[in-house]
mmCIF file of C-alpha atoms in Angstrom:
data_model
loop_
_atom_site.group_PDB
_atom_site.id
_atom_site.type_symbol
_atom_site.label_atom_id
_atom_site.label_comp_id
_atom_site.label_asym_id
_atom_site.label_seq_id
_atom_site.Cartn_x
_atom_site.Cartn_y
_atom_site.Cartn_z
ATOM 1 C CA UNK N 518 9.199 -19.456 -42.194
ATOM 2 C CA UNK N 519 7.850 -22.722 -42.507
ATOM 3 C CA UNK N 520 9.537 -24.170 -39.305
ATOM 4 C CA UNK N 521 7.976 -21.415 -37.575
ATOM 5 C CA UNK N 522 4.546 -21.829 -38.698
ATOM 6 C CA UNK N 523 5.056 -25.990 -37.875
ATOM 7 C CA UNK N 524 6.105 -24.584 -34.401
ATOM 8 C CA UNK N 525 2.768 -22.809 -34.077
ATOM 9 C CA UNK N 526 0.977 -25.498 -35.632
ATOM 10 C CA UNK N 527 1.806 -29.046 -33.857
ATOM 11 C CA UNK N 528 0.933 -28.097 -30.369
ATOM 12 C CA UNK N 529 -2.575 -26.786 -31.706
ATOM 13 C CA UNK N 530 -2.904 -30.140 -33.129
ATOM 14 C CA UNK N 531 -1.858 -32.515 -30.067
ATOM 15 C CA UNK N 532 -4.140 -30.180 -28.223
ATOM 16 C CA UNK N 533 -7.062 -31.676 -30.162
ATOM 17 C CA UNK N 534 -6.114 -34.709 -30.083
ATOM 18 C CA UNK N 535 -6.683 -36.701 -26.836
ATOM 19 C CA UNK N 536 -9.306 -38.393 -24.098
ATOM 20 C CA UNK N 537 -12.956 -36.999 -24.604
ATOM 21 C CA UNK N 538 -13.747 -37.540 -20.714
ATOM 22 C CA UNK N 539 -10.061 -35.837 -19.977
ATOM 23 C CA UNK N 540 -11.072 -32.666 -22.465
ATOM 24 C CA UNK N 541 -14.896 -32.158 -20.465
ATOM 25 C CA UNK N 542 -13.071 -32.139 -17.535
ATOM 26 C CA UNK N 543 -10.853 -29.472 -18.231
ATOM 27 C CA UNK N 544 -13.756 -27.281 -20.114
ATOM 28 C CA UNK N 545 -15.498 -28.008 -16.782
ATOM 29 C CA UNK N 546 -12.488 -27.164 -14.761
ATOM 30 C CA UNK N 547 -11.265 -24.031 -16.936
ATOM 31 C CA UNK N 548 -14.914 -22.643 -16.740
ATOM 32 C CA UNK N 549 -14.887 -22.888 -12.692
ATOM 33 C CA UNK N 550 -11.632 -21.438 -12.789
ATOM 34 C CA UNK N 551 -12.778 -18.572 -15.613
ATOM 35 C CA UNK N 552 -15.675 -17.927 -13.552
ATOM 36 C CA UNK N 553 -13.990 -17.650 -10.123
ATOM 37 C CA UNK N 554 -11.016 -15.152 -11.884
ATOM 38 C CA UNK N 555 -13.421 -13.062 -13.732
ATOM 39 C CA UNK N 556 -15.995 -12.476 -10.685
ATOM 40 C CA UNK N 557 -12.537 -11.851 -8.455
ATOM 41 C CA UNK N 558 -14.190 -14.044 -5.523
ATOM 42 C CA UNK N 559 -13.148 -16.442 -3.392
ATOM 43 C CA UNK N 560 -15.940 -19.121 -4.403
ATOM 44 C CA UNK N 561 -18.119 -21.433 -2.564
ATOM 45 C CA UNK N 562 -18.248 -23.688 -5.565
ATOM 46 C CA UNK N 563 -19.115 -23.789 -7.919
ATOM 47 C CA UNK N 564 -20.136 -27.205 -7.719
ATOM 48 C CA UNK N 565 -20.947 -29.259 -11.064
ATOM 49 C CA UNK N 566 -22.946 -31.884 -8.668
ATOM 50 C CA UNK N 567 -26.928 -30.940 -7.460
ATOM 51 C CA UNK N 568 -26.268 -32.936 -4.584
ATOM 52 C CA UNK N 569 -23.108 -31.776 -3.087
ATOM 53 C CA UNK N 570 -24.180 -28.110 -3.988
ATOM 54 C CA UNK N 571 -27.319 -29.297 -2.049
ATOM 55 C CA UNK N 572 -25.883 -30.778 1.408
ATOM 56 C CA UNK N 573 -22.816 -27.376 1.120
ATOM 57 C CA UNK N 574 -26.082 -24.892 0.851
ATOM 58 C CA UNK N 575 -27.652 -26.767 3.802
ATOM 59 C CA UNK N 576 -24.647 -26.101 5.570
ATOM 60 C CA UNK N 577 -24.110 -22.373 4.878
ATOM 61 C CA UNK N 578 -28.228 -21.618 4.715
ATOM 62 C CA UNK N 579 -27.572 -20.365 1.110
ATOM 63 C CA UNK N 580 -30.121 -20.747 -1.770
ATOM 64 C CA UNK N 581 -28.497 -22.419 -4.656
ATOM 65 C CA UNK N 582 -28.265 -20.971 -8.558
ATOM 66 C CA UNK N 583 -28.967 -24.414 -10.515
ATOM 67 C CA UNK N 584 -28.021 -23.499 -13.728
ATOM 68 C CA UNK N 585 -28.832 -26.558 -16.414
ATOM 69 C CA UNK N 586 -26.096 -25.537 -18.965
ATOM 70 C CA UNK N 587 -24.679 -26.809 -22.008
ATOM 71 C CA UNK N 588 -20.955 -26.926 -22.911
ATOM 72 C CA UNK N 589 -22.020 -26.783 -26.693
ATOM 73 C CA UNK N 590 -24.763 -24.349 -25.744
ATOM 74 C CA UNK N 591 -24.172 -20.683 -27.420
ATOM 75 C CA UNK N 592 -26.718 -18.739 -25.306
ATOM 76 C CA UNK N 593 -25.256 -20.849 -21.951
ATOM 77 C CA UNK N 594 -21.918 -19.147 -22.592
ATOM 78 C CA UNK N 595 -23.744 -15.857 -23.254
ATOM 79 C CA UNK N 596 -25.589 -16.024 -20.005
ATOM 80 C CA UNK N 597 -21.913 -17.422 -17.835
ATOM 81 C CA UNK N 598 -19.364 -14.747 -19.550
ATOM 82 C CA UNK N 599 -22.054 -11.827 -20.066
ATOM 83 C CA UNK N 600 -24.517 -11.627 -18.086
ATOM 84 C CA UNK N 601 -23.338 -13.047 -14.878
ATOM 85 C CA UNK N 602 -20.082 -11.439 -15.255
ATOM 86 C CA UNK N 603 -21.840 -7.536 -15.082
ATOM 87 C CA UNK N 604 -21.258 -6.068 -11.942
ATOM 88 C CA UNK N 605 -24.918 -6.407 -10.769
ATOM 89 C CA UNK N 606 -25.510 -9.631 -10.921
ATOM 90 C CA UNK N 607 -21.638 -10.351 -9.806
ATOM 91 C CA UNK N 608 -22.299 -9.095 -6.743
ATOM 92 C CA UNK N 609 -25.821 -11.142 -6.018
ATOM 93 C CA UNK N 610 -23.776 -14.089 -6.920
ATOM 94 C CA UNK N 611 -21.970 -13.619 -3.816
ATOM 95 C CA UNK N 612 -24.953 -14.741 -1.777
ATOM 96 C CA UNK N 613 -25.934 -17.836 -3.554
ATOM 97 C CA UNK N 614 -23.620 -21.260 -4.068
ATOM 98 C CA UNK N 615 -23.368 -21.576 -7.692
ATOM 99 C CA UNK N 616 -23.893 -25.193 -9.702
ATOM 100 C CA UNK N 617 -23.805 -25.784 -13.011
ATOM 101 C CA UNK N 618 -25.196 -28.581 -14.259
ATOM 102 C CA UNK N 619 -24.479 -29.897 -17.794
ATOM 103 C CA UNK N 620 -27.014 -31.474 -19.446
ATOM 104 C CA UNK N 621 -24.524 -32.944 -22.803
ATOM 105 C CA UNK N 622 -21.324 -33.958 -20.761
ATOM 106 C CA UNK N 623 -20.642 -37.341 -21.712
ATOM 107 C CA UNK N 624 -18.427 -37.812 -18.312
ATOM 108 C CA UNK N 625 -19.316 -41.707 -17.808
ATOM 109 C CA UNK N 626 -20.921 -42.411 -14.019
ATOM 110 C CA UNK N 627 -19.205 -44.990 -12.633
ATOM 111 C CA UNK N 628 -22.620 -47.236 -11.942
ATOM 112 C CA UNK N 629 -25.075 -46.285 -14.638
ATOM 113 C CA UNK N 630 -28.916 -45.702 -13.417
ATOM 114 C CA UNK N 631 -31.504 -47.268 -14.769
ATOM 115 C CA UNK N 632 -35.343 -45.543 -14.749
ATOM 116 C CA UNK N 633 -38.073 -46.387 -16.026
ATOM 117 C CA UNK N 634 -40.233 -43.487 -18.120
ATOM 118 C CA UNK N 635 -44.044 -43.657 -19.217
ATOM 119 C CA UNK N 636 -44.408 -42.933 -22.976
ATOM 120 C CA UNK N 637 -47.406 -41.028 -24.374
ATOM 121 C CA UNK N 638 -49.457 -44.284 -24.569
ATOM 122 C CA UNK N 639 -48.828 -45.261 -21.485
ATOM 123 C CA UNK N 640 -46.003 -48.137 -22.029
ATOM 124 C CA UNK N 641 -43.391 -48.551 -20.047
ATOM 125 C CA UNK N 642 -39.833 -48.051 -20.956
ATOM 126 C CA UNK N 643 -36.275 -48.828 -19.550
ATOM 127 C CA UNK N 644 -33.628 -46.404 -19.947
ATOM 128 C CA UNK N 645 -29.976 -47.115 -18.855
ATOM 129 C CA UNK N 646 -28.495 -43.388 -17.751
ATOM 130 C CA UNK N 647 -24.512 -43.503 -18.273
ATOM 131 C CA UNK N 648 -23.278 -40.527 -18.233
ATOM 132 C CA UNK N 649 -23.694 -37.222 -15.891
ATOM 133 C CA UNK N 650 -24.977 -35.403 -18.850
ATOM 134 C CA UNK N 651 -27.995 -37.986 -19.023
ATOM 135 C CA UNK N 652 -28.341 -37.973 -15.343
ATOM 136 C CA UNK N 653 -28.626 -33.795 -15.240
ATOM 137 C CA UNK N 654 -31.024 -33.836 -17.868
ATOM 138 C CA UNK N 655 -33.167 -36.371 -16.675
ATOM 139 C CA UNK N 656 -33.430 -34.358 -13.216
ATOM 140 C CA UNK N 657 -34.211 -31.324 -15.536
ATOM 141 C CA UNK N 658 -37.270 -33.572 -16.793
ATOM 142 C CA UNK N 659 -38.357 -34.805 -13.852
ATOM 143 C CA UNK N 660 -37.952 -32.065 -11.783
ATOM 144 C CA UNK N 661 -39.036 -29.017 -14.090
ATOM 145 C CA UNK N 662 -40.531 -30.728 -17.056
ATOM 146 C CA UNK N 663 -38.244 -29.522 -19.205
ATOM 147 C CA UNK N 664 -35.074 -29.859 -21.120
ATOM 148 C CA UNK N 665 -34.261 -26.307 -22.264
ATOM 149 C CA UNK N 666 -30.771 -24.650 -21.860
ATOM 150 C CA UNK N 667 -30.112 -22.269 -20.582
ATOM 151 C CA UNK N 668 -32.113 -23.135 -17.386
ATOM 152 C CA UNK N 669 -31.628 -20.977 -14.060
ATOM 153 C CA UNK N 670 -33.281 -22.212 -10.648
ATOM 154 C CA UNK N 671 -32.566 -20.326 -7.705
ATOM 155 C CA UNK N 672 -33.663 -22.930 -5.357
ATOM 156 C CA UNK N 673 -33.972 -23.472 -1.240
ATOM 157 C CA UNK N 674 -32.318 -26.238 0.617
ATOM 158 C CA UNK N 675 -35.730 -25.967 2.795
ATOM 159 C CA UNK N 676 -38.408 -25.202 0.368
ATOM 160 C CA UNK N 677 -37.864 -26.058 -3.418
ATOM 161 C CA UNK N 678 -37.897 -23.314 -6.013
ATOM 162 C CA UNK N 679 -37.849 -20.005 -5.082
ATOM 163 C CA UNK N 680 -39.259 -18.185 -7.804
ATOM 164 C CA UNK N 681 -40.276 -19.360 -11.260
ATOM 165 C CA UNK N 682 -37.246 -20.440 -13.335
ATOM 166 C CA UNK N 683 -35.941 -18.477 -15.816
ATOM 167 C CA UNK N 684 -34.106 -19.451 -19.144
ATOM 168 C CA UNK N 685 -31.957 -17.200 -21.209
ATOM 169 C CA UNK N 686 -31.785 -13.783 -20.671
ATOM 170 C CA UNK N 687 -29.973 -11.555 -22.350
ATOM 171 C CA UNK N 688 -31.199 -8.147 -20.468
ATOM 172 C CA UNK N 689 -28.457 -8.022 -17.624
ATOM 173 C CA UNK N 690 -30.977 -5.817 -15.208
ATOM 174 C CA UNK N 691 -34.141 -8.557 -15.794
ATOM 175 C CA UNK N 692 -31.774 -11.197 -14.365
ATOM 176 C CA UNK N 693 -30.464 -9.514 -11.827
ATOM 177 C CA UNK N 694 -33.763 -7.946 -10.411
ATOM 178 C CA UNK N 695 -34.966 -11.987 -10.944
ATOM 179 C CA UNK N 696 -31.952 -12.970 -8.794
ATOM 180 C CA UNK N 697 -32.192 -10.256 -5.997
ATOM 181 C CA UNK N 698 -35.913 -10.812 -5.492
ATOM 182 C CA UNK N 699 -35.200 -14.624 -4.973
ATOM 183 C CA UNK N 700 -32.406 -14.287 -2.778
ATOM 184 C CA UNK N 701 -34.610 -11.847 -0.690
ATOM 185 C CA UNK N 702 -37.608 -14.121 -0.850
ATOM 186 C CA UNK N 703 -35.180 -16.828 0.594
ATOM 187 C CA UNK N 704 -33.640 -14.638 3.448
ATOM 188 C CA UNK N 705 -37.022 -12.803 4.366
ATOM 189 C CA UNK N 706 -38.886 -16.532 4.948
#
């Protein structure tokens, strides 16, 4: 009995055990490949970089779903394995390239940024951005003065948002009729 139980027990252990960056990666990975199994389609994406999802929607005239996420975020996994996993908003998802941007991945960039940001009294700071957690949340800031997740942004190639963002939604039909109306708004323009 208790060589069984060690059986079960040491490969639960060495899974825990390992490179930070290597573990993201495959919570990243597993997620895209969670996502794409679940939804049963053959996936343009989705892309965990705003910019390539950017330059592949200019090339397929496809509004993007930005979705600022968080890989410790409860209601972000909520929203990716509930909501967007009901067959109403499945099938919307179809006409949009998906990217999901994580705001807490400590993935290092291989040449840091560094910005400089205006503090309530007006001083100037530096900040060094190192990893592509920092840099997705820092385009959340800039961008939509914000750094709430879950974050949704259907967005145009051409013309910037396409409706008002939406956070977390746990109605199924509210995010759905939010996601049909945008993607009509972008194909009716």
């Amino acid at each position: 009995m208790k060589k069984l139980l060690l059986l079960l027990i040491i490969p639960l252990l060495f899974a825990c055990v390992g490179d930070k960056k290597k573990s993201e990666e495959t919570i990243i990975a597993n997620e895209s490949a969670s996502i794409s199994e679940k939804n049963n389609i053959t996936l343009e994406g989705p892309f965990y970089d705003y910019y390539k999802a950017l330059d592949y929607a200019k090339k397929v005239n496809k509004p993007i779903l930005i979705s600022f996420s968080g890989m410790a975020c409860a209601n972000s996994r909520k929203m990716e394995e509930g909501i967007f996993l009901t067959k109403e908003v499945n099938s919307l998802l179809n006409n949009v390239i998906e990217c999901y941007l994580f705001v807490d991945s400590r993935n290092k960039l291989e040449n840091p940024d560094t910005i400089y940001i205006t503090n309530k009294h007006g001083i100037q700071q530096e900040k060094i951005i190192r990893t592509t957690g920092q840099k997705w949340a820092q385009l959340q800031i800039e961008e939509y003065q914000t750094n709430t997740v879950p974050y949704h942004i259907l967005y145009s190639w051409q013309n910037g948002p396409i409706l008002e963002p939406i956070a977390y939604t746990p109605n199924y039909k509210a995010f759905a009729k939010w996601l049909e109306n945008g993607i009509n708004d972008f194909y009716n323009k």
